[in-house]
Short mmCIF file of C-alpha atoms in Angstrom, two decimals:
data_model
loop_
_atom_site.label_atom_id
_atom_site.label_comp_id
_atom_site.label_asym_id
_atom_site.label_seq_id
_atom_site.Cartn_x
_atom_site.Cartn_y
_atom_site.Cartn_z
CA MET A 1 -10.00 14.85 -32.60
CA LYS A 2 -13.04 12.81 -31.46
CA HIS A 3 -12.76 9.03 -31.88
CA SER A 4 -15.69 7.60 -33.85
CA ALA A 5 -16.43 4.87 -36.41
CA LEU A 6 -16.46 7.57 -39.10
CA GLN A 7 -12.98 8.68 -38.01
CA ILE A 8 -11.60 5.13 -38.33
CA PHE A 9 -13.08 4.94 -41.85
CA ARG A 10 -11.60 8.29 -42.78
CA GLN A 11 -8.13 7.51 -41.34
CA ALA A 12 -8.10 4.26 -43.24
CA TRP A 13 -7.81 6.26 -46.52
CA SER A 14 -4.34 7.36 -45.34
CA SER A 15 -3.49 3.90 -44.07
CA HIS A 16 -3.88 5.09 -40.45
CA ARG A 17 -0.67 7.17 -40.70
CA LYS A 18 -2.30 10.53 -39.91
CA TRP A 19 -3.82 9.91 -36.50
CA PRO A 20 -2.77 12.85 -34.28
CA ARG A 21 -0.65 12.27 -31.13
CA THR A 22 -2.84 11.07 -28.27
CA TRP A 23 -1.49 13.66 -25.88
CA SER A 24 1.01 16.50 -26.17
CA SER A 25 4.36 16.81 -24.36
CA PRO A 26 4.61 20.40 -23.15
CA GLU A 27 7.52 22.02 -21.37
CA PRO A 28 6.70 22.59 -17.73
CA LYS A 29 5.41 26.03 -16.81
CA PRO A 30 7.00 27.93 -13.83
CA ALA A 31 3.88 27.31 -11.70
CA TYR A 32 0.42 25.69 -11.67
CA ASP A 33 -2.68 25.89 -9.56
CA VAL A 34 -2.46 22.16 -8.94
CA VAL A 35 0.43 19.80 -9.50
CA ILE A 36 -0.28 16.05 -9.38
CA VAL A 37 2.75 13.86 -8.74
CA GLY A 38 2.43 10.47 -10.43
CA GLY A 39 1.22 9.88 -13.97
CA GLY A 40 -0.49 6.60 -13.35
CA GLY A 41 -4.21 5.96 -13.64
CA HIS A 42 -5.03 7.71 -10.36
CA GLY A 43 -2.98 10.84 -11.07
CA LEU A 44 -4.27 11.20 -14.62
CA ALA A 45 -7.85 10.56 -13.50
CA THR A 46 -7.43 13.20 -10.85
CA ALA A 47 -6.29 15.75 -13.44
CA PHE A 48 -9.14 14.83 -15.77
CA TYR A 49 -11.77 15.26 -13.08
CA LEU A 50 -10.20 18.51 -11.84
CA ALA A 51 -10.57 19.90 -15.36
CA SER A 52 -13.89 18.40 -16.23
CA GLU A 53 -15.82 18.54 -12.94
CA HIS A 54 -14.26 21.48 -11.17
CA GLY A 55 -13.02 23.73 -14.05
CA ILE A 56 -9.46 23.74 -12.69
CA ARG A 57 -7.38 23.50 -15.82
CA ASN A 58 -4.00 25.06 -14.87
CA VAL A 59 -2.89 21.60 -13.79
CA ALA A 60 0.28 19.52 -14.35
CA VAL A 61 0.80 15.83 -13.94
CA LEU A 62 4.48 15.01 -13.21
CA GLU A 63 5.68 11.45 -14.04
CA LYS A 64 9.21 10.26 -13.35
CA GLY A 65 9.09 7.70 -16.17
CA TRP A 66 6.35 7.23 -18.74
CA ILE A 67 2.59 7.46 -17.94
CA GLY A 68 0.99 4.25 -16.86
CA GLY A 69 4.43 2.68 -16.40
CA GLY A 70 4.09 1.87 -12.72
CA ASN A 71 1.41 -0.19 -11.10
CA THR A 72 -1.17 0.91 -13.73
CA GLY A 73 0.78 -1.25 -16.21
CA ARG A 74 1.57 -4.03 -13.69
CA ASN A 75 -1.82 -5.06 -12.27
CA THR A 76 -4.21 -7.85 -13.28
CA THR A 77 -6.91 -5.44 -14.55
CA ILE A 78 -9.80 -6.56 -12.34
CA VAL A 79 -12.67 -4.21 -11.66
CA ARG A 80 -15.16 -4.95 -8.89
CA SER A 81 -16.93 -3.42 -5.87
CA ASN A 82 -17.42 -6.41 -3.56
CA TYR A 83 -16.51 -4.94 -0.19
CA LEU A 84 -18.17 -5.33 3.24
CA LEU A 85 -17.45 -2.22 5.31
CA ASP A 86 -19.29 1.10 5.20
CA GLY A 87 -16.11 3.08 4.63
CA ASN A 88 -15.26 1.01 1.55
CA GLU A 89 -18.34 -0.19 -0.33
CA PRO A 90 -20.01 3.15 -1.27
CA PHE A 91 -16.64 4.40 -2.62
CA TYR A 92 -15.90 1.33 -4.71
CA GLU A 93 -19.44 1.13 -5.98
CA TRP A 94 -19.26 4.77 -7.13
CA SER A 95 -15.95 3.86 -8.87
CA LEU A 96 -17.64 0.92 -10.62
CA LYS A 97 -20.49 3.22 -11.74
CA LEU A 98 -17.88 5.59 -13.22
CA TRP A 99 -16.22 2.57 -14.98
CA GLU A 100 -19.56 1.76 -16.58
CA GLY A 101 -19.70 5.15 -18.29
CA LEU A 102 -15.96 5.71 -18.63
CA GLU A 103 -15.62 4.99 -22.34
CA GLN A 104 -18.30 7.53 -23.18
CA SER A 105 -16.93 10.25 -20.82
CA LEU A 106 -13.32 9.73 -22.05
CA ASN A 107 -14.27 9.03 -25.77
CA TYR A 108 -11.71 6.18 -25.53
CA ASN A 109 -12.04 2.43 -25.63
CA VAL A 110 -10.78 1.08 -22.33
CA MET A 111 -12.11 -2.39 -23.25
CA MET A 112 -14.32 -2.53 -20.14
CA SER A 113 -15.71 -6.06 -19.95
CA GLN A 114 -18.35 -6.80 -17.25
CA ARG A 115 -17.77 -10.55 -17.36
CA GLY A 116 -18.48 -11.07 -13.60
CA VAL A 117 -16.26 -11.78 -10.62
CA ILE A 118 -16.84 -14.97 -8.69
CA ASN A 119 -15.35 -15.59 -5.24
CA LEU A 120 -15.49 -19.34 -4.34
CA PHE A 121 -16.28 -20.65 -0.86
CA HIS A 122 -15.29 -23.96 0.54
CA SER A 123 -16.94 -24.16 4.02
CA ASP A 124 -20.15 -23.25 5.77
CA SER A 125 -18.57 -20.43 7.72
CA GLN A 126 -17.02 -18.97 4.62
CA ARG A 127 -20.42 -19.17 2.86
CA ASP A 128 -22.01 -17.29 5.78
CA GLY A 129 -19.28 -14.62 5.58
CA PHE A 130 -19.89 -14.24 1.78
CA ILE A 131 -23.66 -13.98 2.26
CA ARG A 132 -23.09 -11.22 4.77
CA ARG A 133 -20.79 -9.39 2.34
CA GLY A 134 -23.28 -9.92 -0.48
CA ASN A 135 -26.03 -8.41 1.60
CA ALA A 136 -23.84 -5.45 2.50
CA MET A 137 -23.18 -4.93 -1.19
CA LEU A 138 -26.94 -5.08 -2.04
CA MET A 139 -27.72 -2.59 0.70
CA HIS A 140 -25.20 -0.18 -0.77
CA GLY A 141 -26.80 -0.44 -4.24
CA ALA A 142 -24.25 -2.80 -5.73
CA ASP A 143 -25.13 -6.16 -7.28
CA ALA A 144 -24.36 -9.58 -5.77
CA LYS A 145 -25.55 -13.07 -6.47
CA LEU A 146 -24.98 -16.20 -4.42
CA MET A 147 -24.28 -19.18 -6.67
CA ASP A 148 -24.57 -22.80 -5.58
CA ARG A 149 -22.54 -25.71 -6.77
CA ASP A 150 -25.00 -26.65 -9.58
CA GLU A 151 -24.83 -23.15 -11.08
CA LEU A 152 -21.04 -23.03 -10.78
CA GLU A 153 -20.67 -26.36 -12.54
CA LYS A 154 -22.35 -24.83 -15.58
CA VAL A 155 -20.06 -21.75 -15.81
CA LEU A 156 -16.85 -23.10 -14.35
CA PRO A 157 -16.87 -26.83 -15.25
CA TYR A 158 -13.10 -27.13 -14.89
CA LEU A 159 -12.95 -26.48 -11.12
CA ASP A 160 -11.91 -29.29 -8.82
CA PHE A 161 -15.32 -29.36 -7.06
CA ASP A 162 -14.62 -32.51 -5.05
CA ASN A 163 -11.22 -31.42 -3.78
CA ALA A 164 -10.75 -33.55 -0.59
CA ARG A 165 -9.55 -30.61 1.49
CA PHE A 166 -11.32 -27.66 -0.03
CA PRO A 167 -14.48 -28.81 -1.87
CA VAL A 168 -16.15 -26.03 -3.87
CA LEU A 169 -19.54 -25.43 -2.22
CA GLY A 170 -20.53 -22.26 -4.21
CA GLY A 171 -19.49 -18.74 -4.86
CA LEU A 172 -20.43 -15.10 -4.45
CA CYS A 173 -20.72 -13.46 -7.88
CA GLN A 174 -20.73 -9.77 -8.71
CA PRO A 175 -22.04 -9.84 -12.35
CA ARG A 176 -21.16 -6.18 -12.99
CA GLY A 177 -17.54 -6.75 -12.07
CA GLY A 178 -14.97 -7.73 -14.75
CA THR A 179 -11.83 -6.43 -16.42
CA ALA A 180 -10.61 -3.42 -18.32
CA ARG A 181 -7.51 -2.81 -20.38
CA HIS A 182 -5.10 -1.20 -17.97
CA ASP A 183 -2.88 0.68 -20.41
CA ALA A 184 -5.86 2.11 -22.24
CA VAL A 185 -7.16 3.51 -18.94
CA ALA A 186 -3.98 5.56 -18.51
CA TRP A 187 -3.98 6.62 -22.16
CA GLY A 188 -7.70 7.48 -22.16
CA PHE A 189 -7.45 9.63 -19.03
CA ALA A 190 -4.23 11.24 -20.40
CA ARG A 191 -5.86 12.07 -23.75
CA ALA A 192 -9.05 13.45 -22.20
CA ALA A 193 -7.09 15.51 -19.62
CA ASP A 194 -4.69 16.85 -22.25
CA GLN A 195 -7.62 17.98 -24.38
CA LEU A 196 -8.93 19.98 -21.43
CA GLY A 197 -5.58 21.78 -21.10
CA VAL A 198 -3.74 19.66 -18.49
CA ASP A 199 0.02 19.47 -18.99
CA ILE A 200 1.31 15.88 -18.82
CA ILE A 201 5.03 16.07 -18.11
CA GLN A 202 6.90 12.76 -18.42
CA ASN A 203 10.50 12.05 -17.43
CA CYS A 204 10.20 14.56 -14.58
CA GLU A 205 11.06 13.16 -11.16
CA VAL A 206 10.26 15.10 -8.00
CA THR A 207 13.46 15.45 -5.92
CA GLY A 208 12.25 17.72 -3.16
CA MET A 209 9.39 19.74 -1.74
CA ARG A 210 9.59 23.41 -0.75
CA ILE A 211 7.52 24.03 2.34
CA LYS A 212 7.29 27.43 4.01
CA ASP A 213 5.46 28.08 7.27
CA GLY A 214 3.77 24.73 7.02
CA ALA A 215 2.43 25.27 3.51
CA ILE A 216 3.63 23.80 0.21
CA GLU A 217 5.07 26.27 -2.33
CA GLY A 218 6.26 23.93 -5.04
CA LEU A 219 8.42 21.05 -6.03
CA ASP A 220 12.03 20.62 -6.99
CA THR A 221 12.22 18.32 -10.01
CA THR A 222 14.72 17.01 -12.45
CA ARG A 223 13.37 19.63 -14.87
CA GLY A 224 13.66 22.52 -12.44
CA PHE A 225 11.49 24.08 -9.78
CA ILE A 226 7.73 24.01 -10.36
CA GLY A 227 5.56 26.20 -8.22
CA ALA A 228 2.21 24.85 -7.07
CA GLY A 229 -0.80 26.19 -5.19
CA LYS A 230 -1.68 22.67 -4.23
CA VAL A 231 0.13 19.39 -4.67
CA GLY A 232 -1.55 15.97 -4.88
CA LEU A 233 0.51 12.82 -4.41
CA ALA A 234 -0.69 9.83 -6.40
CA VAL A 235 2.41 7.65 -6.30
CA ALA A 236 1.18 4.46 -4.60
CA GLY A 237 4.14 2.14 -3.98
CA ASN A 238 6.33 5.08 -3.30
CA SER A 239 4.09 7.23 -1.06
CA SER A 240 6.45 6.92 1.93
CA ARG A 241 9.38 8.19 -0.14
CA LEU A 242 7.51 11.23 -1.39
CA ALA A 243 5.91 11.96 2.01
CA SER A 244 9.34 11.85 3.67
CA MET A 245 10.31 14.83 1.52
CA ALA A 246 7.65 16.75 3.48
CA GLY A 247 8.86 15.23 6.76
CA LEU A 248 5.96 12.86 7.11
CA ARG A 249 5.95 9.25 8.23
CA LEU A 250 3.07 7.23 6.92
CA PRO A 251 1.27 4.10 8.23
CA ILE A 252 2.50 2.28 5.14
CA GLU A 253 5.02 -0.43 4.23
CA SER A 254 5.99 -1.08 0.59
CA HIS A 255 5.60 -4.74 -0.39
CA VAL A 256 5.97 -6.64 -3.61
CA LEU A 257 3.06 -8.45 -5.30
CA GLN A 258 3.57 -10.78 -8.22
CA ALA A 259 1.49 -11.48 -11.28
CA PHE A 260 1.70 -14.01 -14.04
CA VAL A 261 0.57 -14.49 -17.63
CA SER A 262 0.38 -17.84 -19.46
CA GLU A 263 0.74 -18.55 -23.11
CA SER A 264 -2.32 -17.84 -25.17
CA ILE A 265 -4.88 -20.57 -25.16
CA LYS A 266 -8.42 -20.92 -26.55
CA PRO A 267 -11.24 -19.29 -24.56
CA LEU A 268 -11.43 -21.04 -21.20
CA VAL A 269 -12.09 -18.58 -18.39
CA ASP A 270 -14.86 -16.15 -19.39
CA THR A 271 -15.14 -14.56 -15.96
CA VAL A 272 -12.85 -13.70 -13.02
CA VAL A 273 -12.52 -16.50 -10.50
CA THR A 274 -10.93 -16.32 -7.01
CA PHE A 275 -10.02 -19.30 -4.92
CA GLY A 276 -11.33 -18.98 -1.37
CA ALA A 277 -8.98 -21.52 0.21
CA GLY A 278 -5.55 -20.40 -0.95
CA HIS A 279 -4.92 -17.00 -2.45
CA PHE A 280 -5.32 -17.36 -6.21
CA TYR A 281 -7.32 -15.53 -8.81
CA VAL A 282 -7.51 -15.82 -12.61
CA SER A 283 -9.03 -14.23 -15.62
CA GLN A 284 -8.30 -14.54 -19.33
CA SER A 285 -7.11 -11.60 -21.44
CA ASP A 286 -8.51 -10.82 -24.87
CA LYS A 287 -5.23 -12.11 -26.32
CA GLY A 288 -5.87 -15.50 -24.70
CA GLY A 289 -3.32 -15.52 -21.91
CA LEU A 290 -4.46 -16.52 -18.46
CA VAL A 291 -3.70 -13.59 -16.11
CA PHE A 292 -3.29 -14.71 -12.51
CA GLY A 293 -1.77 -13.90 -9.16
CA GLY A 294 -1.96 -14.52 -5.44
CA ASP A 295 -0.47 -13.28 -2.18
CA LEU A 296 2.20 -10.71 -1.42
CA ASP A 297 5.76 -11.98 -0.96
CA GLY A 298 5.43 -10.67 2.57
CA TYR A 299 8.59 -8.66 3.21
CA ASN A 300 9.28 -4.93 2.69
CA SER A 301 10.42 -4.40 -0.91
CA TYR A 302 10.78 -1.72 -3.53
CA ALA A 303 12.07 -4.23 -6.09
CA GLN A 304 9.62 -4.80 -8.89
CA ARG A 305 10.29 -8.48 -8.89
CA GLY A 306 9.36 -11.33 -6.47
CA ASN A 307 10.82 -14.49 -5.16
CA LEU A 308 10.27 -18.10 -6.12
CA PRO A 309 8.58 -19.50 -2.95
CA THR A 310 5.59 -17.20 -3.54
CA ALA A 311 5.48 -18.04 -7.26
CA GLU A 312 5.51 -21.76 -6.37
CA HIS A 313 2.70 -21.26 -3.78
CA ILE A 314 0.58 -19.42 -6.36
CA MET A 315 1.04 -22.20 -8.92
CA GLU A 316 0.07 -24.78 -6.24
CA SER A 317 -3.08 -22.85 -5.36
CA GLY A 318 -3.94 -22.59 -9.04
CA MET A 319 -3.53 -26.34 -9.53
CA ALA A 320 -5.71 -26.99 -6.47
CA MET A 321 -8.46 -24.86 -7.94
CA MET A 322 -8.15 -25.70 -11.62
CA PRO A 323 -6.14 -28.94 -12.20
CA CYS A 324 -6.29 -28.40 -16.01
CA LEU A 325 -3.80 -25.51 -15.51
CA GLY A 326 -1.01 -28.03 -15.14
CA ARG A 327 -0.42 -28.26 -18.90
CA VAL A 328 -0.35 -24.49 -19.44
CA ARG A 329 2.99 -22.74 -19.64
CA VAL A 330 3.70 -19.44 -17.95
CA VAL A 331 5.35 -16.98 -20.27
CA ARG A 332 5.82 -13.86 -18.14
CA HIS A 333 5.82 -12.82 -14.58
CA TRP A 334 6.60 -9.62 -12.79
CA GLY A 335 6.20 -7.74 -9.55
CA GLY A 336 4.69 -4.44 -8.53
CA VAL A 337 5.40 -2.32 -5.44
CA MET A 338 2.32 -1.90 -3.23
CA ASP A 339 1.63 0.72 -0.58
CA MET A 340 0.43 -1.65 2.13
CA THR A 341 -1.35 0.34 4.82
CA MET A 342 -1.75 -0.76 8.40
CA ASP A 343 -5.47 -1.47 7.99
CA GLY A 344 -5.49 -2.59 4.34
CA SER A 345 -7.55 0.48 3.17
CA PRO A 346 -6.39 3.41 1.11
CA ILE A 347 -5.62 6.96 2.30
CA ILE A 348 -7.18 9.88 0.34
CA GLY A 349 -7.18 13.25 1.94
CA LEU A 350 -5.39 16.06 3.64
CA THR A 351 -1.93 15.91 5.24
CA PRO A 352 -0.57 18.03 8.10
CA VAL A 353 1.16 20.20 5.41
CA THR A 354 -1.21 22.85 4.06
CA GLY A 355 -1.83 22.41 0.36
CA LEU A 356 -0.31 18.91 0.27
CA TYR A 357 -2.77 16.14 -0.37
CA LEU A 358 -2.23 12.42 -0.30
CA ASN A 359 -3.77 9.64 -2.45
CA GLY A 360 -2.09 6.38 -1.68
CA GLY A 361 -2.08 3.26 0.41
CA TRP A 362 -3.87 1.29 -2.33
CA CYS A 363 -2.62 -2.09 -1.15
CA TYR A 364 -3.26 -4.31 -4.11
CA GLY A 365 -6.70 -2.88 -4.94
CA GLY A 366 -5.83 0.28 -6.73
CA PHE A 367 -6.77 -0.49 -10.29
CA LYS A 368 -10.51 -0.95 -9.76
CA ALA A 369 -10.52 2.32 -7.87
CA THR A 370 -8.90 4.39 -10.63
CA PRO A 371 -11.86 6.52 -11.75
CA GLY A 372 -13.42 6.80 -8.24
CA SER A 373 -10.07 7.69 -6.69
CA GLY A 374 -9.46 10.42 -9.29
CA TRP A 375 -12.98 11.70 -8.81
CA VAL A 376 -12.88 12.05 -5.03
CA PHE A 377 -9.23 13.22 -5.03
CA ALA A 378 -10.15 15.94 -7.57
CA TYR A 379 -12.98 17.00 -5.27
CA THR A 380 -10.71 16.99 -2.23
CA LEU A 381 -8.10 19.10 -4.03
CA ALA A 382 -10.66 21.51 -5.45
CA ARG A 383 -12.59 22.06 -2.21
CA GLY A 384 -9.81 21.57 0.32
CA GLU A 385 -11.95 18.99 2.15
CA PRO A 386 -12.87 15.33 1.46
CA HIS A 387 -15.98 14.23 -0.29
CA GLN A 388 -18.40 12.01 1.70
CA LEU A 389 -17.18 8.99 -0.27
CA ASN A 390 -13.53 9.38 0.91
CA ALA A 391 -14.25 10.94 4.29
CA ALA A 392 -13.38 7.64 5.99
CA TYR A 393 -10.04 7.34 4.18
CA ARG A 394 -8.43 10.20 6.12
CA LEU A 395 -4.80 9.92 7.17
CA ASP A 396 -5.47 10.68 10.77
CA ARG A 397 -7.83 7.69 11.21
CA PHE A 398 -4.96 5.68 12.65
CA SER A 399 -4.55 8.13 15.56
CA THR A 400 -8.28 8.34 16.20
CA GLY A 401 -8.91 4.60 16.07
CA ARG A 402 -11.31 4.78 13.09
CA ILE A 403 -9.44 2.22 11.01
CA ILE A 404 -11.15 0.33 8.12
CA ASP A 405 -9.82 -3.23 8.42
CA GLU A 406 -11.84 -5.22 5.86
CA LYS A 407 -10.17 -8.48 6.76
CA GLY A 408 -9.73 -7.90 10.50
CA MET A 409 -5.99 -8.59 10.28
CA GLY A 410 -4.77 -5.79 12.58
CA PRO A 411 -1.74 -3.61 11.87
CA GLN A 412 0.18 -6.19 9.81
CA PRO A 413 0.66 -4.78 6.32
CA ASN A 414 1.77 -8.09 4.85
CA LEU A 415 -1.37 -9.85 5.90
CA HIS A 416 -3.97 -7.64 4.31
CA MET B 1 16.43 -14.27 -1.80
CA ARG B 2 18.45 -16.26 0.67
CA ILE B 3 18.39 -15.43 4.42
CA PRO B 4 21.43 -15.91 6.60
CA CYS B 5 20.25 -17.28 9.96
CA PRO B 6 22.85 -16.50 12.65
CA ASN B 7 22.61 -20.08 13.87
CA CYS B 8 22.05 -22.12 10.66
CA GLY B 9 23.70 -20.03 7.98
CA GLU B 10 22.17 -19.14 4.62
CA ARG B 11 18.87 -20.89 4.06
CA GLY B 12 15.89 -20.59 1.61
CA LEU B 13 13.28 -17.85 2.07
CA GLU B 14 10.50 -20.37 2.59
CA GLU B 15 11.90 -21.41 5.97
CA PHE B 16 11.38 -17.97 7.47
CA SER B 17 8.52 -15.74 8.52
CA TYR B 18 8.67 -12.01 8.61
CA ARG B 19 7.71 -9.61 11.41
CA GLY B 20 8.61 -6.21 9.87
CA ASP B 21 10.46 -3.15 11.00
CA ALA B 22 12.93 -3.79 13.86
CA THR B 23 13.58 -0.14 14.62
CA VAL B 24 10.33 0.75 16.32
CA THR B 25 10.21 0.61 20.13
CA ARG B 26 7.30 -0.57 22.16
CA PRO B 27 6.43 2.15 24.75
CA THR B 28 6.69 1.09 28.37
CA SER B 29 4.02 3.52 29.56
CA ILE B 30 0.24 2.94 29.19
CA GLU B 31 -0.58 6.44 30.40
CA PRO B 32 -2.75 8.58 28.01
CA SER B 33 0.23 10.91 27.55
CA SER B 34 2.06 8.14 25.70
CA GLU B 35 -0.55 8.07 22.96
CA SER B 36 1.69 9.42 20.23
CA ALA B 37 4.45 7.03 21.17
CA TRP B 38 1.94 4.12 20.73
CA LEU B 39 0.81 5.54 17.40
CA ASP B 40 4.47 5.58 16.29
CA TYR B 41 5.02 2.01 17.43
CA VAL B 42 1.85 0.41 16.08
CA TYR B 43 1.25 2.32 12.84
CA LEU B 44 3.98 4.64 11.57
CA ARG B 45 7.01 3.37 9.61
CA ASP B 46 9.99 4.88 7.92
CA ASN B 47 9.55 2.37 5.06
CA PRO B 48 13.00 3.13 3.64
CA TYR B 49 14.00 2.72 0.08
CA GLY B 50 17.35 1.03 0.78
CA PRO B 51 18.76 -0.52 4.00
CA HIS B 52 16.07 -1.67 6.43
CA TRP B 53 16.42 -3.32 9.87
CA GLU B 54 13.75 -5.97 10.19
CA PHE B 55 12.78 -8.98 12.30
CA TRP B 56 12.77 -12.50 10.88
CA HIS B 57 11.84 -15.81 12.56
CA HIS B 58 13.51 -19.05 11.44
CA ILE B 59 10.16 -20.80 11.89
CA SER B 60 11.05 -23.98 9.97
CA GLY B 61 14.54 -24.18 11.39
CA CYS B 62 16.12 -23.34 14.74
CA ARG B 63 13.17 -21.04 15.58
CA ALA B 64 15.44 -18.15 16.50
CA TRP B 65 14.27 -14.56 16.15
CA PHE B 66 16.88 -12.30 14.63
CA ARG B 67 17.36 -8.89 13.12
CA LEU B 68 18.48 -8.49 9.55
CA LYS B 69 19.65 -5.36 7.79
CA ARG B 70 18.58 -5.81 4.19
CA ASP B 71 18.39 -3.48 1.21
CA THR B 72 14.73 -3.25 0.14
CA VAL B 73 15.70 -2.45 -3.44
CA THR B 74 18.43 -5.04 -4.14
CA HIS B 75 17.61 -7.59 -1.38
CA LYS B 76 21.32 -7.52 -0.42
CA VAL B 77 21.87 -8.54 3.18
CA LEU B 78 24.07 -6.07 5.00
CA ALA B 79 24.09 -7.27 8.66
CA VAL B 80 22.49 -9.84 10.92
CA ALA B 81 22.18 -10.25 14.69
CA LEU B 82 20.09 -12.36 17.08
CA ALA B 83 17.10 -10.43 18.38
CA ALA B 84 17.74 -11.46 21.93
CA GLY B 85 18.96 -8.53 23.99
CA VAL B 86 17.23 -5.87 21.91
CA ASP B 87 16.05 -3.16 24.28
CA GLY B 88 17.98 -4.89 27.07
CA GLU B 89 15.42 -7.67 27.09
CA ASP B 90 16.09 -11.36 26.44
CA HIS B 91 13.28 -12.39 24.16
CA ARG B 92 14.16 -16.11 24.66
CA SER B 93 13.32 -16.21 28.33
#
């Protein structure tokens, strides 16, 4: 059924009790052409683009829990393409372009809101760095706008502009950036993929991989063996665990990143703001809660919860940037497990095992990449080779020295 | 999470800094033939779901480096030892 205003009107006559299920729950078939492991945004997007762009419809998405229940449901919903390096910016800009048409291509409201993303700067050298990044974005066809203090005072009057240590001198704004509703992204991709014939199989955990003569044959799961011509891993946070089933060690550490939501307040933050001095960023959800976060806790962790020193640091950074936050109460906080790569950039491409493809290493930037990641991963799975947009994200870049280190931190996963 | 320093006992997490996996070994050779050993040391990690040997530095305390065996799922500490003497080298000298 296609969603439309007429359909809402029609369903109202039956008190909205007769809407069909958004996606079906089929039993797994014995084998598929392509099996995607991981029913988050990236896995579902991959399945959707395999079916819609490449005509490969004998596809299953295996999810150990419920779809969108991992990092797709645990992020802070920010969408942007404000990167510096050649390997990154064209990919993220393509992803942002897909976001802009996503609701039409999925026929689903993902509540995409291009409210702008503003990165604040506090020193001359930081401003120079941001101008350079803004120019790189413009040269790759993205949008960027340098804002001075006067302009910022009009849109963000509550900032502590005259902070003695970190005065706000200006900001780099990407007006086309913004937020989207994270759950709806998973549901929208699932619905669209399901309508094209993709099997979405929940509560199905992969327990092993069958590899013969260096090629993948299928997966052992909690619902039996499932044969596969090709397997795509889209399980960021747990990529190392899945890859170890194929005998691979990855340049990845799993780390925990926390996020917070305040009580609902009247409209205050109508954009996304990031603090350039500490690590703090904030936006306001449509329900009125301030959604914010900061740095990683900094130690290897698969626990989806963080520790208090980091929470305290994030609150302090928030207070330094927006002193008015002091009266707002936090109502929820949680942690998500991040695949932190050794250079801070994702890995999308082939692995040493024939037929096994990897999409992971998203660090804490995976949500914005959801459509772009699915699009290039579908291409890579269908053609057996990477698209130009993900060619730089190959797994073997660490052995060839072609790393993509946006922040120049070196091989320290907890610093990216 | 509380971290047991071998010298100071159990202290708050904020007193420590983290250096990562303590099981990787720095190659002694700089010959081109040792390339894959360097790749292993610099980039590749087991990243276990469960017990993990890792380096911590009691930066705001006694400043000792030590190794901790910690469960990455439950944060339970299973073992601790001073880092000095790892690989036969005394890191304090």
